[in-house]
Short mmCIF file of C-alpha atoms and ligand atoms in Angstrom, two decimals:
data_model
loop_
_atom_site.label_atom_id
_atom_site.label_comp_id
_atom_site.label_asym_id
_atom_site.label_seq_id
_atom_site.Cartn_x
_atom_site.Cartn_y
_atom_site.Cartn_z
CA MET Z 4 -1.65 71.07 245.92
CA LEU Z 5 0.15 75.16 246.24
CA VAL Z 6 1.66 75.96 249.35
CA SER Z 7 2.76 79.82 248.44
CA SER Z 8 2.30 78.85 244.83
CA THR Z 9 5.00 76.16 245.04
CA PRO Z 10 3.36 72.19 244.25
CA TYR Z 11 3.68 70.60 247.49
CA ARG Z 12 2.51 66.43 248.54
CA THR Z 13 1.89 66.30 251.93
CA ILE Z 14 4.64 63.14 252.64
CA TRP Z 15 7.20 61.87 249.85
CA PRO Z 16 10.38 59.23 250.21
CA HIS Z 17 13.89 62.40 250.80
CA GLY Z 18 16.79 59.77 250.12
CA ASP Z 19 16.55 57.22 253.64
CA LEU Z 20 14.03 59.41 255.28
CA VAL Z 21 10.53 60.45 254.87
CA ARG Z 22 9.61 64.14 255.14
CA ILE Z 23 6.27 65.38 255.78
CA ILE Z 24 4.43 69.04 256.17
CA ASP Z 25 4.84 68.48 259.83
CA GLN Z 26 0.80 70.00 260.57
CA ARG Z 27 1.47 70.55 263.86
CA ARG Z 28 2.30 73.88 263.48
CA LEU Z 29 0.42 75.12 260.68
CA PRO Z 30 -1.14 77.86 260.00
CA TRP Z 31 1.56 79.68 262.08
CA SER Z 32 4.64 78.15 259.83
CA PHE Z 33 5.48 76.03 257.40
CA GLU Z 34 8.52 73.42 258.53
CA LEU Z 35 8.89 70.51 257.73
CA LEU Z 36 10.61 67.18 259.57
CA ASP Z 37 12.10 63.67 258.10
CA LEU Z 38 11.63 60.63 260.08
CA HIS Z 39 13.91 58.90 260.37
CA ASN Z 40 12.74 55.60 262.05
CA VAL Z 41 9.29 53.04 262.37
CA ALA Z 42 9.03 54.98 266.11
CA GLU Z 43 9.95 58.53 264.53
CA VAL Z 44 7.47 57.39 262.24
CA ALA Z 45 4.39 56.36 265.06
CA HIS Z 46 5.14 59.44 267.23
CA ALA Z 47 4.08 61.87 264.56
CA ILE Z 48 1.05 59.90 263.63
CA ARG Z 49 0.27 59.96 267.41
CA ASP Z 50 0.91 62.38 268.24
CA MET Z 51 -0.72 64.10 264.76
CA ALA Z 52 2.05 65.92 262.91
CA VAL Z 53 0.47 64.10 260.63
CA ARG Z 54 -2.92 62.64 260.25
CA GLY Z 55 -5.81 62.77 257.70
CA ALA Z 56 -6.71 58.80 256.38
CA GLY Z 57 -5.46 59.12 253.90
CA LEU Z 58 -2.03 60.68 254.80
CA ILE Z 59 -2.22 58.03 257.72
CA GLY Z 60 -2.51 54.98 255.54
CA ALA Z 61 0.79 56.20 253.81
CA THR Z 62 2.56 57.67 256.64
CA ALA Z 63 2.68 53.89 257.81
CA GLY Z 64 2.91 52.46 253.97
CA TYR Z 65 6.70 54.83 254.10
CA GLY Z 66 7.29 53.00 257.79
CA MET Z 67 6.98 49.57 256.50
CA ALA Z 68 9.31 50.54 254.26
CA LEU Z 69 11.69 52.18 257.56
CA ALA Z 70 10.51 48.58 259.36
CA ALA Z 71 11.61 46.86 255.77
CA ARG Z 72 15.73 47.74 256.74
CA GLU Z 73 15.03 48.21 260.05
CA ALA Z 74 14.16 44.98 260.72
CA ALA Z 75 16.08 41.82 260.37
CA THR Z 76 13.57 38.74 260.79
CA PRO Z 77 9.92 38.78 260.18
CA GLU Z 78 9.40 38.65 263.61
CA ALA Z 79 10.98 41.84 264.22
CA LEU Z 80 9.01 43.25 260.89
CA ALA Z 81 5.75 42.50 262.72
CA ASP Z 82 6.43 43.97 265.39
CA PHE Z 83 6.92 47.23 264.08
CA ALA Z 84 3.10 46.21 262.36
CA ALA Z 85 2.48 45.86 265.51
CA GLU Z 86 3.93 49.27 267.06
CA LEU Z 87 2.52 51.44 264.45
CA VAL Z 88 -1.08 49.85 264.15
CA ALA Z 89 -1.06 50.71 267.93
CA THR Z 90 -0.33 54.91 266.45
CA ARG Z 91 -3.99 55.64 266.37
CA PRO Z 92 -6.90 52.99 266.14
CA THR Z 93 -10.23 54.98 264.03
CA ALA Z 94 -8.68 55.58 260.33
CA VAL Z 95 -8.48 52.03 258.70
CA ASN Z 96 -6.32 52.83 256.24
CA LEU Z 97 -3.41 52.95 258.97
CA SER Z 98 -3.67 48.47 259.02
CA TRP Z 99 -5.10 48.48 255.70
CA ALA Z 100 -1.89 50.39 254.61
CA VAL Z 101 0.86 48.18 257.25
CA GLN Z 102 -1.33 45.15 255.93
CA ARG Z 103 -1.62 45.62 252.43
CA GLN Z 104 2.99 46.12 252.46
CA LEU Z 105 3.19 42.42 255.03
CA HIS Z 106 0.81 40.79 252.83
CA ALA Z 107 3.64 42.53 249.57
CA ILE Z 108 6.84 41.56 252.08
CA GLN Z 109 5.02 37.72 252.38
CA MET Z 110 4.44 37.28 248.44
CA GLY Z 111 7.94 39.20 247.47
CA GLY Z 112 10.20 37.22 249.19
CA PHE Z 113 11.63 38.61 252.67
CA GLU Z 114 14.81 38.57 251.60
CA HIS Z 115 13.72 40.86 249.22
CA ARG Z 116 12.02 42.80 251.88
CA VAL Z 117 13.56 46.69 252.00
CA GLU Z 118 12.64 46.89 247.60
CA ILE Z 119 9.33 45.59 247.75
CA ALA Z 120 8.52 47.95 250.92
CA ARG Z 121 9.82 51.03 248.90
CA LEU Z 122 7.64 50.77 245.71
CA GLU Z 123 4.00 49.68 247.45
CA ALA Z 124 5.03 53.00 249.64
CA GLU Z 125 5.54 54.24 246.85
CA LYS Z 126 1.96 53.14 245.24
CA ILE Z 127 -0.05 53.77 247.95
CA ALA Z 128 1.10 56.43 248.14
CA ASP Z 129 0.13 57.86 243.82
CA GLU Z 130 -3.21 55.25 244.64
CA ASP Z 131 -4.16 58.07 247.19
CA ALA Z 132 -2.95 61.17 244.80
CA ALA Z 133 -4.90 59.29 241.69
CA ALA Z 134 -7.85 58.66 244.15
CA CYS Z 135 -8.54 61.97 245.47
CA ALA Z 136 -8.32 63.96 242.22
CA ALA Z 137 -10.55 60.46 240.54
CA ILE Z 138 -12.56 61.21 243.91
CA GLY Z 139 -12.80 65.65 242.76
CA GLN Z 140 -14.57 65.12 239.48
CA HIS Z 141 -17.17 63.06 240.29
CA GLY Z 142 -18.27 64.77 243.41
CA PHE Z 143 -17.91 68.09 240.62
CA ARG Z 144 -20.61 66.55 238.75
CA LEU Z 145 -22.68 66.93 241.92
CA ILE Z 146 -21.76 71.42 242.36
CA GLN Z 147 -22.39 71.59 238.67
CA GLU Z 148 -25.84 70.48 239.19
CA ILE Z 149 -26.50 72.77 242.07
CA ALA Z 150 -25.04 76.18 240.03
CA GLU Z 151 -26.48 74.88 237.59
CA ARG Z 152 -29.53 75.20 239.01
CA LYS Z 153 -28.57 78.62 240.38
CA PRO Z 154 -26.86 79.78 237.61
CA GLY Z 155 -25.01 83.65 238.74
CA GLN Z 156 -24.77 82.53 242.43
CA VAL Z 157 -22.60 80.96 245.12
CA VAL Z 158 -22.66 77.11 245.73
CA ASN Z 159 -22.08 77.79 248.87
CA VAL Z 160 -20.52 74.16 250.57
CA LEU Z 161 -20.77 73.06 254.60
CA THR Z 162 -17.61 70.56 255.10
CA HIS Z 163 -16.41 69.32 259.00
CA CYS Z 164 -12.38 68.86 260.06
CA ASN Z 165 -10.28 69.00 257.91
CA ALA Z 166 -10.94 66.45 254.61
CA GLY Z 167 -8.40 68.04 252.49
CA TRP Z 168 -5.51 67.37 251.49
CA LEU Z 169 -4.17 68.25 254.07
CA ALA Z 170 -5.71 64.89 255.07
CA PHE Z 171 -4.46 62.28 252.40
CA VAL Z 172 -0.66 62.96 249.67
CA ASP Z 173 -2.67 65.38 247.56
CA HIS Z 174 -6.08 67.02 245.94
CA GLY Z 175 -8.66 65.91 249.46
CA SER Z 176 -11.00 64.14 249.94
CA ALA Z 177 -14.28 66.93 250.50
CA THR Z 178 -12.39 69.14 248.59
CA SER Z 179 -11.19 67.38 245.77
CA PRO Z 180 -14.21 68.95 244.40
CA ILE Z 181 -14.43 71.46 245.50
CA TYR Z 182 -11.24 72.35 244.17
CA ALA Z 183 -12.38 71.55 240.13
CA ALA Z 184 -15.58 74.02 240.59
CA HIS Z 185 -13.21 76.26 242.02
CA ALA Z 186 -10.78 75.22 239.04
CA ALA Z 187 -14.05 74.94 236.49
CA ASP Z 188 -15.04 78.50 237.41
CA ILE Z 189 -17.91 77.88 239.39
CA PRO Z 190 -18.56 80.66 241.66
CA ILE Z 191 -18.02 78.36 245.21
CA HIS Z 192 -18.48 79.33 249.25
CA VAL Z 193 -16.89 77.03 252.14
CA TRP Z 194 -17.79 77.25 255.40
CA VAL Z 195 -15.85 75.42 257.44
CA ASP Z 196 -16.50 74.53 261.14
CA GLU Z 197 -13.93 75.08 263.37
CA THR Z 198 -13.51 71.48 264.87
CA ARG Z 199 -12.72 71.62 268.45
CA PRO Z 200 -11.37 70.51 270.07
CA ARG Z 201 -7.87 70.36 267.37
CA ASN Z 202 -9.49 72.62 265.29
CA GLN Z 203 -8.44 71.05 262.17
CA GLY Z 204 -10.90 72.78 260.65
CA ALA Z 205 -10.55 76.36 261.76
CA ARG Z 206 -6.60 75.75 261.11
CA LEU Z 207 -5.79 73.19 258.54
CA THR Z 208 -8.89 73.60 255.74
CA ALA Z 209 -9.06 77.24 256.59
CA TRP Z 210 -5.18 77.16 255.43
CA GLU Z 211 -5.60 75.35 252.41
CA LEU Z 212 -8.09 77.16 251.33
CA GLY Z 213 -6.96 80.07 251.90
CA GLN Z 214 -3.93 78.55 250.07
CA GLN Z 215 -5.62 77.91 247.11
CA GLY Z 216 -8.08 80.89 247.47
CA VAL Z 217 -11.29 79.56 247.64
CA PRO Z 218 -13.88 82.39 249.08
CA HIS Z 219 -14.48 79.95 253.03
CA THR Z 220 -15.70 81.32 255.43
CA VAL Z 221 -14.82 79.87 259.32
CA VAL Z 222 -17.94 79.28 261.61
CA ALA Z 223 -18.07 77.85 265.60
CA ASP Z 224 -19.07 73.76 264.91
CA ASN Z 225 -22.83 75.12 266.60
CA THR Z 226 -23.78 76.85 263.40
CA GLY Z 227 -23.87 74.51 260.53
CA GLY Z 228 -27.95 73.99 261.52
CA HIS Z 229 -28.92 77.51 261.72
CA LEU Z 230 -26.66 78.27 258.21
CA MET Z 231 -28.98 74.95 256.84
CA GLN Z 232 -32.64 76.81 258.23
CA HIS Z 233 -32.01 80.31 256.08
CA GLY Z 234 -30.59 78.19 252.86
CA LEU Z 235 -26.94 79.24 253.48
CA VAL Z 236 -25.89 75.54 253.01
CA ASP Z 237 -26.62 74.09 249.22
CA LEU Z 238 -23.87 70.84 249.86
CA VAL Z 239 -22.78 69.60 253.67
CA ILE Z 240 -19.35 67.57 252.41
CA THR Z 241 -17.72 65.84 255.10
CA GLY Z 242 -14.64 62.74 255.07
CA ALA Z 243 -14.50 59.75 256.71
CA ASP Z 244 -11.97 57.46 258.63
CA ARG Z 245 -13.96 54.38 258.20
CA VAL Z 246 -16.95 52.98 257.18
CA THR Z 247 -18.59 49.80 257.13
CA ARG Z 248 -20.08 47.76 254.37
CA CYS Z 249 -23.36 48.79 255.01
CA GLY Z 250 -22.00 52.98 254.56
CA ASP Z 251 -22.14 53.26 258.69
CA VAL Z 252 -19.36 56.37 258.20
CA ALA Z 253 -17.25 57.22 261.16
CA ASN Z 254 -15.67 61.05 261.13
CA LYS Z 255 -15.09 63.45 263.32
CA ILE Z 256 -16.40 63.84 265.93
CA GLY Z 257 -19.42 66.25 265.04
CA THR Z 258 -20.06 65.31 261.91
CA TYR Z 259 -23.29 62.97 263.08
CA LEU Z 260 -24.71 65.58 263.93
CA LYS Z 261 -24.09 67.68 260.78
CA ALA Z 262 -26.06 65.15 259.33
CA LEU Z 263 -28.83 65.40 261.48
CA ALA Z 264 -29.50 69.15 260.27
CA ALA Z 265 -28.67 68.50 257.18
CA ARG Z 266 -31.72 65.85 257.30
CA ASP Z 267 -34.42 67.69 259.39
CA ASN Z 268 -32.96 70.76 256.73
CA ALA Z 269 -33.59 68.84 252.86
CA ILE Z 270 -30.19 69.60 252.26
CA PRO Z 271 -27.67 66.26 251.00
CA PHE Z 272 -25.08 65.29 252.75
CA TYR Z 273 -22.40 64.39 250.96
CA VAL Z 274 -19.28 61.65 252.60
CA ALA Z 275 -15.36 61.13 249.73
CA LEU Z 276 -13.65 58.39 250.65
CA PRO Z 277 -10.91 56.95 249.51
CA SER Z 278 -12.01 52.82 248.65
CA SER Z 279 -9.79 52.23 251.52
CA THR Z 280 -11.00 53.98 253.96
CA PHE Z 281 -13.71 51.53 253.56
CA ASP Z 282 -14.08 47.85 256.72
CA TRP Z 283 -15.84 45.64 254.62
CA THR Z 284 -15.49 43.48 257.95
CA LEU Z 285 -17.68 45.38 259.75
CA ARG Z 286 -21.06 45.93 259.18
CA ASP Z 287 -22.73 47.94 262.40
CA GLY Z 288 -21.02 51.90 262.99
CA VAL Z 289 -22.29 52.49 265.84
CA ARG Z 290 -21.78 49.43 268.04
CA GLU Z 291 -18.19 48.55 265.88
CA ILE Z 292 -15.69 51.60 264.97
CA PRO Z 293 -13.55 51.63 267.44
CA ILE Z 294 -14.48 55.23 268.48
CA GLU Z 295 -10.84 57.28 269.29
CA GLN Z 296 -10.10 58.89 273.22
CA ARG Z 297 -7.17 61.29 274.17
CA GLY Z 298 -5.87 63.87 276.25
CA ALA Z 299 -8.17 65.59 277.80
CA ASP Z 300 -5.93 68.56 277.80
CA GLU Z 301 -6.98 68.90 274.13
CA VAL Z 302 -10.50 70.11 275.66
CA THR Z 303 -8.37 72.27 277.81
CA HIS Z 304 -6.84 74.19 276.36
CA LEU Z 305 -6.06 76.10 273.12
CA GLU Z 306 -3.36 76.96 271.14
CA GLY Z 307 -2.41 80.07 268.96
CA VAL Z 308 -0.87 83.38 267.92
CA ASP Z 309 -0.32 86.13 270.08
CA GLU Z 310 -0.57 89.27 269.17
CA GLN Z 311 3.13 89.35 268.49
CA GLY Z 312 2.98 85.89 266.10
CA GLN Z 313 4.46 84.02 268.91
CA VAL Z 314 2.26 80.23 269.90
CA GLN Z 315 0.55 80.50 272.36
CA THR Z 316 -1.38 77.99 274.44
CA LEU Z 317 -4.57 78.84 276.89
CA ARG Z 318 -6.19 77.15 279.99
CA ILE Z 319 -9.91 77.58 278.62
CA VAL Z 320 -12.02 74.93 281.45
CA SER Z 321 -12.37 76.13 284.86
CA ALA Z 322 -9.47 74.67 286.90
CA GLY Z 323 -10.19 70.88 288.04
CA SER Z 324 -13.31 70.36 286.13
CA PRO Z 325 -12.43 67.00 284.41
CA ALA Z 326 -13.15 66.78 280.20
CA ALA Z 327 -13.77 63.53 277.81
CA ASN Z 328 -11.83 63.58 274.44
CA TYR Z 329 -13.82 62.13 272.11
CA GLY Z 330 -12.04 61.63 268.11
CA PHE Z 331 -14.65 60.33 266.34
CA ASP Z 332 -18.89 59.85 265.68
CA VAL Z 333 -20.49 57.82 263.55
CA THR Z 334 -22.70 58.62 261.32
CA PRO Z 335 -25.14 55.99 260.62
CA ALA Z 336 -26.24 54.96 256.49
CA ARG Z 337 -29.21 56.13 256.59
CA LEU Z 338 -28.45 60.39 256.95
CA ILE Z 339 -26.18 59.65 253.85
CA THR Z 340 -27.51 60.82 250.72
CA GLY Z 341 -24.58 59.39 248.65
CA LEU Z 342 -20.91 58.57 248.63
CA ILE Z 343 -18.53 59.68 246.31
CA THR Z 344 -15.54 57.66 245.55
CA GLU Z 345 -12.89 57.10 243.52
CA ARG Z 346 -15.19 55.12 241.43
CA GLY Z 347 -17.88 57.30 241.13
CA VAL Z 348 -21.88 57.49 243.11
CA CYS Z 349 -23.32 55.74 245.52
CA ALA Z 350 -25.77 55.18 247.98
CA ALA Z 351 -24.85 54.60 251.38
CA ASN Z 352 -26.12 51.12 251.47
CA GLU Z 353 -24.65 47.70 250.79
CA ALA Z 354 -25.73 47.01 248.17
CA ALA Z 355 -24.62 50.02 246.01
CA ILE Z 356 -20.77 50.15 248.11
CA SER Z 357 -20.89 46.74 246.49
CA ALA Z 358 -22.53 47.02 243.17
CA MET Z 359 -19.79 49.44 242.67
CA HIS Z 360 -16.41 48.13 244.23
CA PRO Z 361 -16.80 43.99 244.33
CA ARG Z 362 -13.71 42.26 246.15
O1 MRU Y 401 -7.62 63.39 264.48
P1 MRU Y 401 -7.50 63.50 262.39
O2 MRU Y 401 -7.54 64.87 261.94
O3 MRU Y 401 -6.41 62.67 261.78
O4 MRU Y 401 -9.33 63.33 261.97
C1 MRU Y 401 -9.05 63.46 260.72
C2 MRU Y 401 -9.89 63.55 260.27
O5 MRU Y 401 -9.31 64.88 259.37
C3 MRU Y 401 -11.41 64.02 259.41
O6 MRU Y 401 -11.85 63.13 259.96
C4 MRU Y 401 -11.78 63.85 258.05
O7 MRU Y 401 -12.89 64.33 257.47
C5 MRU Y 401 -11.96 62.53 258.20
S1 MRU Y 401 -10.02 61.32 256.88
C6 MRU Y 401 -10.30 62.24 255.85
#
């Protein structure tokens, strides 16, 4: 996607290194960061220099390509794989990409590991970008149908967190249909949940929509229900970090509350995901999906820029008050209108998911 009119992906190989957009600096500054080894890749994932399910998976894929160069034995390679998988627990794309690399190396022979892992990392990244582009085309039709029902009027989409191109290699999942509609001149406007505590909506989604010229408005997280009650939301599209084979969706904390409000107001609630985000081993998302808990400082403190453009961090919680930081929640399948994947739109239930994604 475009950054100051120049096309970028979020991650790419650069000689023997891996180059990323450092998302900890956005939107205050656009900085690239080189990752030289597995330890740096692991730190980039854990510290959220890269984040979002698809991009975490692609980064793990490139991390395994670096691991293949660093590891002299299969045991050392397995240790690097474990180090990467341990960085963040909820997005399943992480372990999916690592397992895919280990399998490819096992099939091709350990002695060929460097070339195999390099090619596999490229494939993982290219497939992620292609899946997101296809999600855009399938989701576009949903937006087009709404636009046809209200000719000449703006279609209002609400999204939560950042399931944009910054969360993937390119295009995004939830934003890809929005970009497709915008490119087709459908008048569209996006309500962007700020997404406390890390503000991925306010910082990342708003920035990337702005870069593409898509009209949008940032709202405090608790605003969605009010907007829905007043007819200001036609459609909700969120991303996903892990989806069970029965259609339960783990996504950024607060997604469940948006789904409840959407159901109460008869507003369609769609979840966009590449099939690499399905966890085929799980059925019951509430009980089975591991939910990341991060440091309390992300709740007690807020980062922003002052009037001089200097980045500042402020405490916003009474000193001494403890804080809890649950990163994700699970939206039960019964609240989800449909899943938008690279293969099309299907209902969020086991039969429909497995019919569209036979294994
Ligand atoms: O903690 P993050 O930023 O890695 O969380 C991921 C997200 O941005 C959202 O949950 C997103 O909707 C799903 S990732 C495509």
